[in-house]
Amino acid sequence: MDLVLAKAMPEDKANAERAVGNVFAAAHGRLPGAGRIADIRARAFEAYERVGLPHRRVEEWKYTDLRVLMRDVLPLAQQPDAPALRRAQAAVEQSAFEPAIKLVLVDGMFASDLSDVARLGKGVDVGTLREVLETSTSDAMAGLVLSTTADAMISLNTAMATDGVVMTIAEGRVLRRPLHVIHVATASSASHFTRSYLHLGDGAHATVVESFVSAETACGYQANNVTIALVGDQASLSHLRVKADAADAVNISSEIIAVGAKAKLNLFNMIHSGAVSRYQGFVTLAGKGAELAVNGVNLLRETQHADTTLVVDHAAPNCVSRQNFRAVVDGAGRSVFQGRIIARPEAQKTDGKLTMRALLLSDQAEADNKPELEIFADDVNCGHGATSGGLDESLLFYFGSRGLSENDAQALLIQAFLGEAIEGVANENLRDFATAQTERWLKARR
């Protein structure tokens, strides 16, 4: 860093940037890839350094100031040893579900012994980011996997990613079993960076579940995950993501998806644990007639902060998108939903809807909803709405008069409030999985 520039900075910001630089320098020898890959990482870290951690003066991050909520970047977690893998296995057993095929990452590293790679069928190829970066002869492939954007946290991920899952599903292949990517944190006061990639061939159909969990003793960690997905023409992808991190963890997850012509994408994101969580999705409907359905649920209590930010870019004509977000906030929790619909000039016949609703269970609870429309086409049908409020007192009284306790009455109303979003999950088994997460949160709230 230039000395004059460092002196001009506020001391805490300068110290934080030096600390992140030290983290990157210390991790450099452990990061896979050399030559062009190392150059990509260096440029990505320089892009991060120019802006640092996102803060409230950055419009897309105005409600989630990481300079306050996160403050700095922790050292990279060490390679998990045998005791760490045993703790991870216990966490996997609690979070995995049948008939899914498990693909497990422990502290940012792929754990083959905990994964079900042998159960993959014909037409499904699963590798690791580390393998691609260390052995791939295709610069185009390596560059795509480590692609970056103007977002600072994605740039930091590009610089620091240690491993991830690289999935390729052949044209026309229909997966009967979901792929379940499980991120397990076992190290405390450490960070892990993962980068995964999915290519769904034309006409293929797949379901991918992604879970973030912690081993029993893990606390105070930071997770930064990026997933890049290409959905081929006439393909169908259902992707469910659940964050169940340690209570004091920070989780920043990003997703960049391109959807082909007449393809269908169904996304569901649930956040119900962790101190600070952000899911940011960038979805481009790149082919004519593409369809997108997104449902999101934030379940927060105490001082939890959860941010869901989604940008849907209609870049082709006759595309349809539906975004439906629900938040239940108790204690001094804070929920953020930011949704943007973009209709490009060539995206005629765009049909986009965005709905955000928040249920506030205490006087200290806060919900910030920010819907946006950017319309550059003439023939579109787009709209948005956002509401917030408390539980219906008359219904609580009614249930109480029928003998239900206050907790049971509140639980019924909360489940009904969340029902529309959870019903938007395409797969029945995954709906049951999401419902079980909700019931777990309700039980912990009592």
GROMACS .gro file of C-alpha atoms in nm:
model
  446
    1MET     CA    1   0.000   0.000   0.000
    2ASP     CA    2   0.124   0.345  -0.081
    3LEU     CA    3   0.249   0.519   0.237
    4VAL     CA    4   0.085   0.853   0.159
    5LEU     CA    5  -0.248   0.685   0.097
    6ALA     CA    6  -0.223   0.490   0.420
    7LYS     CA    7  -0.165   0.809   0.618
    8ALA     CA    8  -0.469   0.969   0.460
    9MET     CA    9  -0.695   0.686   0.567
   10PRO     CA   10  -0.873   0.665   0.903
   11GLU     CA   11  -0.650   0.459   1.130
   12ASP     CA   12  -0.901   0.176   1.186
   13LYS     CA   13  -0.964   0.135   0.812
   14ALA     CA   14  -0.593   0.136   0.733
   15ASN     CA   15  -0.526  -0.122   1.005
   16ALA     CA   16  -0.810  -0.340   0.876
   17GLU     CA   17  -0.677  -0.332   0.521
   18ARG     CA   18  -0.325  -0.416   0.639
   19ALA     CA   19  -0.471  -0.710   0.835
   20VAL     CA   20  -0.651  -0.844   0.526
   21GLY     CA   21  -0.333  -0.802   0.324
   22ASN     CA   22  -0.149  -1.008   0.584
   23VAL     CA   23  -0.418  -1.278   0.564
   24PHE     CA   24  -0.382  -1.295   0.185
   25ALA     CA   25  -0.001  -1.303   0.204
   26ALA     CA   26  -0.007  -1.579   0.468
   27ALA     CA   27  -0.250  -1.789   0.264
   28HIS     CA   28  -0.079  -1.738  -0.070
   29GLY     CA   29   0.126  -2.057  -0.058
   30ARG     CA   30  -0.181  -2.269   0.023
   31LEU     CA   31  -0.400  -2.143  -0.260
   32PRO     CA   32  -0.430  -2.376  -0.560
   33GLY     CA   33  -0.318  -2.263  -0.904
   34ALA     CA   34  -0.011  -2.092  -1.042
   35GLY     CA   35   0.078  -1.878  -1.341
   36ARG     CA   36  -0.236  -1.724  -1.488
   37ILE     CA   37  -0.445  -1.836  -1.189
   38ALA     CA   38  -0.210  -1.661  -0.947
   39ASP     CA   39  -0.236  -1.348  -1.161
   40ILE     CA   40  -0.617  -1.364  -1.147
   41ARG     CA   41  -0.601  -1.394  -0.770
   42ALA     CA   42  -0.362  -1.101  -0.736
   43ARG     CA   43  -0.579  -0.876  -0.953
   44ALA     CA   44  -0.889  -0.979  -0.762
   45PHE     CA   45  -0.725  -0.894  -0.431
   46GLU     CA   46  -0.617  -0.557  -0.569
   47ALA     CA   47  -0.980  -0.496  -0.671
   48TYR     CA   48  -1.088  -0.578  -0.317
   49GLU     CA   49  -0.820  -0.358  -0.161
   50ARG     CA   50  -0.936  -0.056  -0.362
   51VAL     CA   51  -1.272  -0.056  -0.182
   52GLY     CA   52  -1.225  -0.274   0.126
   53LEU     CA   53  -1.514  -0.423   0.320
   54PRO     CA   54  -1.853  -0.299   0.192
   55HIS     CA   55  -2.014  -0.029   0.405
   56ARG     CA   56  -2.333   0.176   0.427
   57ARG     CA   57  -2.217   0.429   0.166
   58VAL     CA   58  -2.221   0.150  -0.095
   59GLU     CA   59  -2.583   0.145  -0.214
   60GLU     CA   60  -2.609  -0.235  -0.248
   61TRP     CA   61  -2.473  -0.275   0.106
   62LYS     CA   62  -2.639   0.022   0.278
   63TYR     CA   63  -2.827  -0.199   0.526
   64THR     CA   64  -2.537  -0.440   0.589
   65ASP     CA   65  -2.228  -0.244   0.686
   66LEU     CA   66  -1.954  -0.506   0.712
   67ARG     CA   67  -1.707  -0.253   0.849
   68VAL     CA   68  -1.931  -0.244   1.156
   69LEU     CA   69  -2.081  -0.594   1.156
   70MET     CA   70  -1.774  -0.790   1.050
   71ARG     CA   71  -1.488  -0.542   1.101
   72ASP     CA   72  -1.203  -0.756   0.962
   73VAL     CA   73  -1.120  -1.079   0.782
   74LEU     CA   74  -1.000  -1.368   0.994
   75PRO     CA   75  -0.699  -1.588   0.906
   76LEU     CA   76  -0.764  -1.876   0.670
   77ALA     CA   77  -0.864  -2.202   0.839
   78GLN     CA   78  -0.604  -2.476   0.844
   79GLN     CA   79  -0.641  -2.801   0.652
   80PRO     CA   80  -0.883  -3.013   0.861
   81ASP     CA   81  -0.708  -3.292   1.054
   82ALA     CA   82  -0.854  -3.626   1.163
   83PRO     CA   83  -1.028  -3.493   1.478
   84ALA     CA   84  -1.181  -3.209   1.273
   85LEU     CA   85  -1.311  -3.458   1.016
   86ARG     CA   86  -1.467  -3.667   1.293
   87ARG     CA   87  -1.647  -3.360   1.428
   88ALA     CA   88  -1.754  -3.274   1.075
   89GLN     CA   89  -1.892  -3.622   1.021
   90ALA     CA   90  -2.121  -3.582   1.323
   91ALA     CA   91  -2.249  -3.251   1.183
   92VAL     CA   92  -2.304  -3.408   0.840
   93GLU     CA   93  -2.507  -3.694   0.989
   94GLN     CA   94  -2.736  -3.441   1.157
   95SER     CA   95  -2.790  -3.225   0.849
   96ALA     CA   96  -2.790  -3.468   0.554
   97PHE     CA   97  -3.109  -3.629   0.431
   98GLU     CA   98  -3.195  -3.921   0.208
   99PRO     CA   99  -3.198  -3.979  -0.082
  100ALA     CA  100  -2.951  -3.697  -0.150
  101ILE     CA  101  -2.593  -3.758  -0.263
  102LYS     CA  102  -2.360  -3.580  -0.018
  103LEU     CA  103  -2.072  -3.359  -0.133
  104VAL     CA  104  -1.896  -3.230   0.179
  105LEU     CA  105  -1.664  -2.933   0.227
  106VAL     CA  106  -1.491  -2.903   0.566
  107ASP     CA  107  -1.336  -2.568   0.656
  108GLY     CA  108  -1.326  -2.484   0.287
  109MET     CA  109  -1.170  -2.814   0.170
  110PHE     CA  110  -1.345  -3.099  -0.011
  111ALA     CA  111  -1.371  -3.409   0.209
  112SER     CA  112  -1.391  -3.712  -0.019
  113ASP     CA  113  -1.423  -3.961   0.271
  114LEU     CA  114  -1.741  -3.788   0.388
  115SER     CA  115  -1.887  -3.755   0.038
  116ASP     CA  116  -2.087  -3.993  -0.181
  117VAL     CA  117  -1.894  -3.951  -0.506
  118ALA     CA  118  -1.921  -4.327  -0.572
  119ARG     CA  119  -2.302  -4.295  -0.587
  120LEU     CA  120  -2.297  -4.056  -0.882
  121GLY     CA  121  -2.460  -4.200  -1.191
  122LYS     CA  122  -2.375  -4.184  -1.557
  123GLY     CA  123  -2.366  -3.836  -1.707
  124VAL     CA  124  -2.279  -3.665  -1.377
  125ASP     CA  125  -1.921  -3.551  -1.325
  126VAL     CA  126  -1.811  -3.405  -0.992
  127GLY     CA  127  -1.463  -3.271  -0.929
  128THR     CA  128  -1.308  -3.008  -0.707
  129LEU     CA  129  -1.201  -2.651  -0.763
  130ARG     CA  130  -0.852  -2.741  -0.642
  131GLU     CA  131  -0.821  -3.006  -0.915
  132VAL     CA  132  -0.940  -2.766  -1.183
  133LEU     CA  133  -0.699  -2.492  -1.080
  134GLU     CA  134  -0.399  -2.722  -1.034
  135THR     CA  135  -0.440  -2.961  -1.326
  136SER     CA  136  -0.677  -2.813  -1.585
  137THR     CA  137  -0.515  -2.732  -1.918
  138SER     CA  138  -0.807  -2.508  -2.012
  139ASP     CA  139  -0.741  -2.146  -1.922
  140ALA     CA  140  -1.099  -2.068  -2.025
  141MET     CA  141  -1.240  -2.313  -1.770
  142ALA     CA  142  -1.014  -2.194  -1.491
  143GLY     CA  143  -1.091  -1.832  -1.572
  144LEU     CA  144  -1.465  -1.900  -1.570
  145VAL     CA  145  -1.453  -2.075  -1.235
  146LEU     CA  146  -1.256  -1.785  -1.087
  147SER     CA  147  -1.456  -1.513  -1.261
  148THR     CA  148  -1.514  -1.199  -1.058
  149THR     CA  149  -1.746  -0.898  -1.050
  150ALA     CA  150  -1.742  -0.545  -0.917
  151ASP     CA  151  -1.864  -0.677  -0.580
  152ALA     CA  152  -1.587  -0.656  -0.319
  153MET     CA  153  -1.675  -0.980  -0.139
  154ILE     CA  154  -1.678  -1.177  -0.464
  155SER     CA  155  -1.339  -1.029  -0.551
  156LEU     CA  156  -1.209  -1.135  -0.209
  157ASN     CA  157  -1.347  -1.484  -0.268
  158THR     CA  158  -1.170  -1.500  -0.606
  159ALA     CA  159  -0.845  -1.415  -0.436
  160MET     CA  160  -0.883  -1.655  -0.143
  161ALA     CA  161  -1.088  -1.956  -0.262
  162THR     CA  162  -0.922  -2.279  -0.149
  163ASP     CA  163  -1.163  -2.539  -0.284
  164GLY     CA  164  -1.518  -2.609  -0.396
  165VAL     CA  165  -1.732  -2.851  -0.594
  166VAL     CA  166  -1.728  -2.850  -0.975
  167MET     CA  167  -2.038  -3.025  -1.111
  168THR     CA  168  -2.116  -3.102  -1.475
  169ILE     CA  169  -2.445  -3.269  -1.571
  170ALA     CA  170  -2.466  -3.400  -1.924
  171GLU     CA  171  -2.717  -3.289  -2.183
  172GLY     CA  172  -3.057  -3.453  -2.133
  173ARG     CA  173  -2.958  -3.614  -1.801
  174VAL     CA  174  -3.232  -3.632  -1.536
  175LEU     CA  175  -3.101  -3.668  -1.179
  176ARG     CA  176  -3.327  -3.882  -0.962
  177ARG     CA  177  -3.138  -3.794  -0.645
  178PRO     CA  178  -3.059  -3.441  -0.526
  179LEU     CA  179  -2.696  -3.334  -0.489
  180HIS     CA  180  -2.643  -3.205  -0.134
  181VAL     CA  181  -2.341  -2.977  -0.090
  182ILE     CA  182  -2.273  -2.950   0.283
  183HIS     CA  183  -2.036  -2.680   0.413
  184VAL     CA  184  -1.912  -2.772   0.761
  185ALA     CA  185  -1.716  -2.536   0.983
  186THR     CA  186  -1.500  -2.700   1.251
  187ALA     CA  187  -1.237  -2.429   1.312
  188SER     CA  188  -1.313  -2.137   1.541
  189SER     CA  189  -1.202  -1.778   1.478
  190ALA     CA  190  -1.100  -1.861   1.123
  191SER     CA  191  -1.228  -1.797   0.772
  192HIS     CA  192  -1.294  -2.028   0.480
  193PHE     CA  193  -1.351  -1.939   0.116
  194THR     CA  194  -1.519  -2.179  -0.127
  195ARG     CA  195  -1.601  -2.145  -0.495
  196SER     CA  196  -1.832  -2.395  -0.667
  197TYR     CA  197  -1.941  -2.432  -1.027
  198LEU     CA  198  -2.238  -2.606  -1.189
  199HIS     CA  199  -2.296  -2.664  -1.559
  200LEU     CA  200  -2.639  -2.809  -1.635
  201GLY     CA  201  -2.651  -2.928  -1.994
  202ASP     CA  202  -2.933  -2.858  -2.240
  203GLY     CA  203  -3.249  -3.045  -2.144
  204ALA     CA  204  -3.103  -3.174  -1.817
  205HIS     CA  205  -3.292  -3.171  -1.485
  206ALA     CA  206  -3.130  -3.152  -1.142
  207THR     CA  207  -3.189  -3.057  -0.779
  208VAL     CA  208  -2.907  -2.912  -0.570
  209VAL     CA  209  -2.926  -2.850  -0.195
  210GLU     CA  210  -2.668  -2.641  -0.014
  211SER     CA  211  -2.636  -2.639   0.366
  212PHE     CA  212  -2.408  -2.438   0.593
  213VAL     CA  213  -2.362  -2.601   0.934
  214SER     CA  214  -2.110  -2.601   1.217
  215ALA     CA  215  -1.946  -2.875   1.420
  216GLU     CA  216  -2.024  -2.876   1.789
  217THR     CA  217  -1.726  -2.668   1.905
  218ALA     CA  218  -1.694  -2.426   1.610
  219CYS     CA  219  -1.764  -2.061   1.682
  220GLY     CA  220  -1.671  -1.712   1.567
  221TYR     CA  221  -1.584  -1.819   1.212
  222GLN     CA  222  -1.640  -1.647   0.878
  223ALA     CA  223  -1.766  -1.818   0.561
  224ASN     CA  224  -1.743  -1.667   0.213
  225ASN     CA  225  -1.894  -1.882  -0.061
  226VAL     CA  226  -1.955  -1.820  -0.431
  227THR     CA  227  -2.147  -2.045  -0.669
  228ILE     CA  228  -2.147  -1.997  -1.046
  229ALA     CA  229  -2.412  -2.186  -1.245
  230LEU     CA  230  -2.493  -2.217  -1.614
  231VAL     CA  231  -2.840  -2.360  -1.688
  232GLY     CA  232  -2.869  -2.485  -2.044
  233ASP     CA  233  -3.157  -2.440  -2.287
  234GLN     CA  234  -3.476  -2.623  -2.183
  235ALA     CA  235  -3.303  -2.743  -1.866
  236SER     CA  236  -3.452  -2.732  -1.517
  237LEU     CA  237  -3.268  -2.659  -1.191
  238SER     CA  238  -3.404  -2.649  -0.836
  239HIS     CA  239  -3.160  -2.503  -0.585
  240LEU     CA  240  -3.238  -2.489  -0.213
  241ARG     CA  241  -2.997  -2.320   0.026
  242VAL     CA  242  -3.019  -2.329   0.408
  243LYS     CA  243  -2.791  -2.141   0.646
  244ALA     CA  244  -2.769  -2.298   0.991
  245ASP     CA  245  -2.434  -2.159   1.102
  246ALA     CA  246  -2.305  -2.117   1.456
  247ALA     CA  247  -2.481  -1.841   1.648
  248ASP     CA  248  -2.184  -1.601   1.625
  249ALA     CA  249  -2.073  -1.682   1.270
  250VAL     CA  250  -2.058  -1.451   0.967
  251ASN     CA  251  -2.168  -1.595   0.632
  252ILE     CA  252  -2.149  -1.410   0.300
  253SER     CA  253  -2.277  -1.620   0.009
  254SER     CA  254  -2.302  -1.513  -0.354
  255GLU     CA  255  -2.454  -1.681  -0.655
  256ILE     CA  256  -2.411  -1.593  -1.023
  257ILE     CA  257  -2.648  -1.779  -1.257
  258ALA     CA  258  -2.718  -1.761  -1.630
  259VAL     CA  259  -3.041  -1.926  -1.752
  260GLY     CA  260  -3.084  -2.044  -2.109
  261ALA     CA  261  -3.383  -2.039  -2.345
  262LYS     CA  262  -3.702  -2.204  -2.216
  263ALA     CA  263  -3.514  -2.318  -1.907
  264LYS     CA  264  -3.662  -2.316  -1.556
  265LEU     CA  265  -3.484  -2.214  -1.238
  266ASN     CA  266  -3.637  -2.255  -0.891
  267LEU     CA  267  -3.444  -2.097  -0.601
  268PHE     CA  268  -3.514  -2.110  -0.229
  269ASN     CA  269  -3.298  -1.948   0.038
  270MET     CA  270  -3.350  -1.980   0.415
  271ILE     CA  271  -3.148  -1.808   0.687
  272HIS     CA  272  -3.224  -1.906   1.045
  273SER     CA  273  -2.892  -1.889   1.229
  274GLY     CA  274  -2.564  -1.702   1.241
  275ALA     CA  275  -2.486  -1.354   1.372
  276VAL     CA  276  -2.452  -1.192   1.028
  277SER     CA  277  -2.566  -1.350   0.702
  278ARG     CA  278  -2.599  -1.222   0.349
  279TYR     CA  279  -2.715  -1.408   0.042
  280GLN     CA  280  -2.672  -1.217  -0.281
  281GLY     CA  281  -2.787  -1.359  -0.611
  282PHE     CA  282  -2.725  -1.230  -0.962
  283VAL     CA  283  -2.952  -1.411  -1.208
  284THR     CA  284  -2.950  -1.338  -1.580
  285LEU     CA  285  -3.240  -1.471  -1.787
  286ALA     CA  286  -3.025  -1.496  -2.097
  287GLY     CA  287  -3.243  -1.707  -2.325
  288LYS     CA  288  -3.587  -1.642  -2.471
  289GLY     CA  289  -3.873  -1.782  -2.263
  290ALA     CA  290  -3.669  -1.851  -1.948
  291GLU     CA  291  -3.861  -1.884  -1.619
  292LEU     CA  292  -3.745  -1.801  -1.266
  293ALA     CA  293  -3.917  -1.860  -0.931
  294VAL     CA  294  -3.740  -1.737  -0.617
  295ASN     CA  295  -3.864  -1.779  -0.260
  296GLY     CA  296  -3.676  -1.665   0.048
  297VAL     CA  297  -3.728  -1.692   0.425
  298ASN     CA  298  -3.544  -1.512   0.706
  299LEU     CA  299  -3.609  -1.644   1.060
  300LEU     CA  300  -3.434  -1.419   1.310
  301ARG     CA  301  -3.418  -1.364   1.684
  302GLU     CA  302  -3.200  -1.190   1.942
  303THR     CA  303  -2.957  -0.964   1.748
  304GLN     CA  304  -2.925  -1.166   1.427
  305HIS     CA  305  -2.879  -0.975   1.101
  306ALA     CA  306  -2.979  -1.139   0.771
  307ASP     CA  307  -2.968  -0.980   0.427
  308THR     CA  308  -3.109  -1.127   0.106
  309THR     CA  309  -3.023  -0.926  -0.205
  310LEU     CA  310  -3.128  -1.044  -0.549
  311VAL     CA  311  -3.078  -0.889  -0.893
  312VAL     CA  312  -3.281  -1.046  -1.174
  313ASP     CA  313  -3.169  -0.933  -1.519
  314HIS     CA  314  -3.420  -0.997  -1.799
  315ALA     CA  315  -3.183  -0.995  -2.094
  316ALA     CA  316  -3.407  -1.179  -2.344
  317PRO     CA  317  -3.773  -1.151  -2.449
  318ASN     CA  318  -4.071  -1.347  -2.310
  319CYS     CA  319  -3.908  -1.428  -1.974
  320VAL     CA  320  -4.099  -1.466  -1.648
  321SER     CA  321  -3.971  -1.408  -1.293
  322ARG     CA  322  -4.143  -1.433  -0.956
  323GLN     CA  323  -3.975  -1.330  -0.631
  324ASN     CA  324  -4.149  -1.399  -0.301
  325PHE     CA  325  -3.973  -1.317   0.028
  326ARG     CA  326  -4.089  -1.365   0.388
  327ALA     CA  327  -3.923  -1.261   0.714
  328VAL     CA  328  -4.008  -1.338   1.076
  329VAL     CA  329  -3.809  -1.120   1.315
  330ASP     CA  330  -3.804  -1.148   1.694
  331GLY     CA  331  -3.599  -0.975   1.963
  332ALA     CA  332  -3.365  -0.711   1.822
  333GLY     CA  333  -3.311  -0.897   1.494
  334ARG     CA  334  -3.285  -0.718   1.161
  335SER     CA  335  -3.399  -0.857   0.826
  336VAL     CA  336  -3.306  -0.704   0.491
  337PHE     CA  337  -3.458  -0.788   0.154
  338GLN     CA  338  -3.339  -0.606  -0.155
  339GLY     CA  339  -3.483  -0.714  -0.488
  340ARG     CA  340  -3.417  -0.560  -0.829
  341ILE     CA  341  -3.578  -0.645  -1.162
  342ILE     CA  342  -3.401  -0.522  -1.475
  343ALA     CA  343  -3.571  -0.537  -1.817
  344ARG     CA  344  -3.323  -0.473  -2.098
  345PRO     CA  345  -3.435  -0.293  -2.418
  346GLU     CA  346  -3.446  -0.625  -2.605
  347ALA     CA  347  -3.644  -0.798  -2.326
  348GLN     CA  348  -3.993  -0.732  -2.462
  349LYS     CA  349  -4.284  -0.923  -2.307
  350THR     CA  350  -4.104  -0.933  -1.973
  351ASP     CA  351  -4.326  -1.050  -1.685
  352GLY     CA  352  -4.171  -0.982  -1.345
  353LYS     CA  353  -4.322  -0.967  -0.996
  354LEU     CA  354  -4.156  -0.903  -0.660
  355THR     CA  355  -4.325  -0.937  -0.319
  356MET     CA  356  -4.171  -0.880   0.025
  357ARG     CA  357  -4.351  -0.932   0.357
  358ALA     CA  358  -4.216  -0.912   0.711
  359LEU     CA  359  -4.366  -1.026   1.041
  360LEU     CA  360  -4.229  -0.835   1.342
  361LEU     CA  361  -4.266  -1.010   1.678
  362SER     CA  362  -4.117  -0.744   1.906
  363ASP     CA  363  -4.086  -0.367   1.933
  364GLN     CA  364  -3.710  -0.389   1.868
  365ALA     CA  365  -3.739  -0.602   1.553
  366GLU     CA  366  -3.655  -0.432   1.223
  367ALA     CA  367  -3.724  -0.515   0.859
  368ASP     CA  368  -3.582  -0.319   0.567
  369ASN     CA  369  -3.745  -0.399   0.233
  370LYS     CA  370  -3.618  -0.236  -0.083
  371PRO     CA  371  -3.782  -0.340  -0.413
  372GLU     CA  372  -3.652  -0.183  -0.735
  373LEU     CA  373  -3.751  -0.184  -1.102
  374GLU     CA  374  -3.526  -0.079  -1.390
  375ILE     CA  375  -3.733  -0.093  -1.707
  376PHE     CA  376  -3.578  -0.019  -2.046
  377ALA     CA  377  -3.826  -0.214  -2.261
  378ASP     CA  378  -4.166  -0.088  -2.381
  379ASP     CA  379  -4.385  -0.398  -2.357
  380VAL     CA  380  -4.353  -0.534  -2.003
  381ASN     CA  381  -4.567  -0.639  -1.708
  382CYS     CA  382  -4.369  -0.569  -1.390
  383GLY     CA  383  -4.465  -0.484  -1.035
  384HIS     CA  384  -4.354  -0.501  -0.672
  385GLY     CA  385  -4.492  -0.472  -0.321
  386ALA     CA  386  -4.360  -0.466   0.035
  387THR     CA  387  -4.544  -0.485   0.369
  388SER     CA  388  -4.459  -0.538   0.737
  389GLY     CA  389  -4.663  -0.581   1.052
  390GLY     CA  390  -4.724  -0.789   1.362
  391LEU     CA  391  -4.929  -1.096   1.448
  392ASP     CA  392  -5.306  -1.061   1.427
  393GLU     CA  393  -5.421  -1.008   1.787
  394SER     CA  394  -5.777  -1.118   1.710
  395LEU     CA  395  -5.652  -1.453   1.578
  396LEU     CA  396  -5.427  -1.498   1.881
  397PHE     CA  397  -5.730  -1.434   2.105
  398TYR     CA  398  -5.936  -1.682   1.901
  399PHE     CA  399  -5.678  -1.957   1.932
  400GLY     CA  400  -5.638  -1.881   2.302
  401SER     CA  401  -6.011  -1.915   2.355
  402ARG     CA  402  -5.989  -2.261   2.197
  403GLY     CA  403  -5.730  -2.373   2.450
  404LEU     CA  404  -5.404  -2.315   2.262
  405SER     CA  405  -5.112  -2.166   2.451
  406GLU     CA  406  -4.973  -1.833   2.329
  407ASN     CA  407  -4.658  -2.002   2.194
  408ASP     CA  408  -4.858  -2.263   2.002
  409ALA     CA  409  -5.091  -1.997   1.863
  410GLN     CA  410  -4.798  -1.784   1.748
  411ALA     CA  411  -4.633  -2.089   1.591
  412LEU     CA  412  -4.945  -2.168   1.389
  413LEU     CA  413  -4.970  -1.812   1.258
  414ILE     CA  414  -4.599  -1.798   1.175
  415GLN     CA  415  -4.615  -2.125   0.984
  416ALA     CA  416  -4.917  -2.000   0.790
  417PHE     CA  417  -4.733  -1.676   0.711
  418LEU     CA  418  -4.435  -1.869   0.575
  419GLY     CA  419  -4.644  -2.127   0.395
  420GLU     CA  420  -4.661  -1.956   0.056
  421ALA     CA  421  -4.284  -1.915   0.035
  422ILE     CA  422  -4.210  -2.273   0.140
  423GLU     CA  423  -4.476  -2.410  -0.094
  424GLY     CA  424  -4.281  -2.246  -0.374
  425VAL     CA  425  -4.010  -2.513  -0.334
  426ALA     CA  426  -4.052  -2.740  -0.635
  427ASN     CA  427  -3.954  -3.072  -0.473
  428GLU     CA  428  -4.180  -3.226  -0.206
  429ASN     CA  429  -3.891  -3.375  -0.008
  430LEU     CA  430  -3.721  -3.036  -0.006
  431ARG     CA  431  -4.040  -2.868   0.114
  432ASP     CA  432  -4.042  -3.109   0.406
  433PHE     CA  433  -3.675  -3.029   0.468
  434ALA     CA  434  -3.748  -2.653   0.474
  435THR     CA  435  -4.049  -2.707   0.699
  436ALA     CA  436  -3.834  -2.903   0.944
  437GLN     CA  437  -3.589  -2.610   0.959
  438THR     CA  438  -3.879  -2.377   1.040
  439GLU     CA  439  -4.004  -2.606   1.316
  440ARG     CA  440  -3.654  -2.621   1.463
  441TRP     CA  441  -3.640  -2.241   1.476
  442LEU     CA  442  -3.984  -2.220   1.636
  443LYS     CA  443  -3.885  -2.475   1.899
  444ALA     CA  444  -3.566  -2.283   1.984
  445ARG     CA  445  -3.769  -1.961   2.017
  446ARG     CA  446  -3.982  -2.095   2.301
   0.00000   0.00000   0.00000
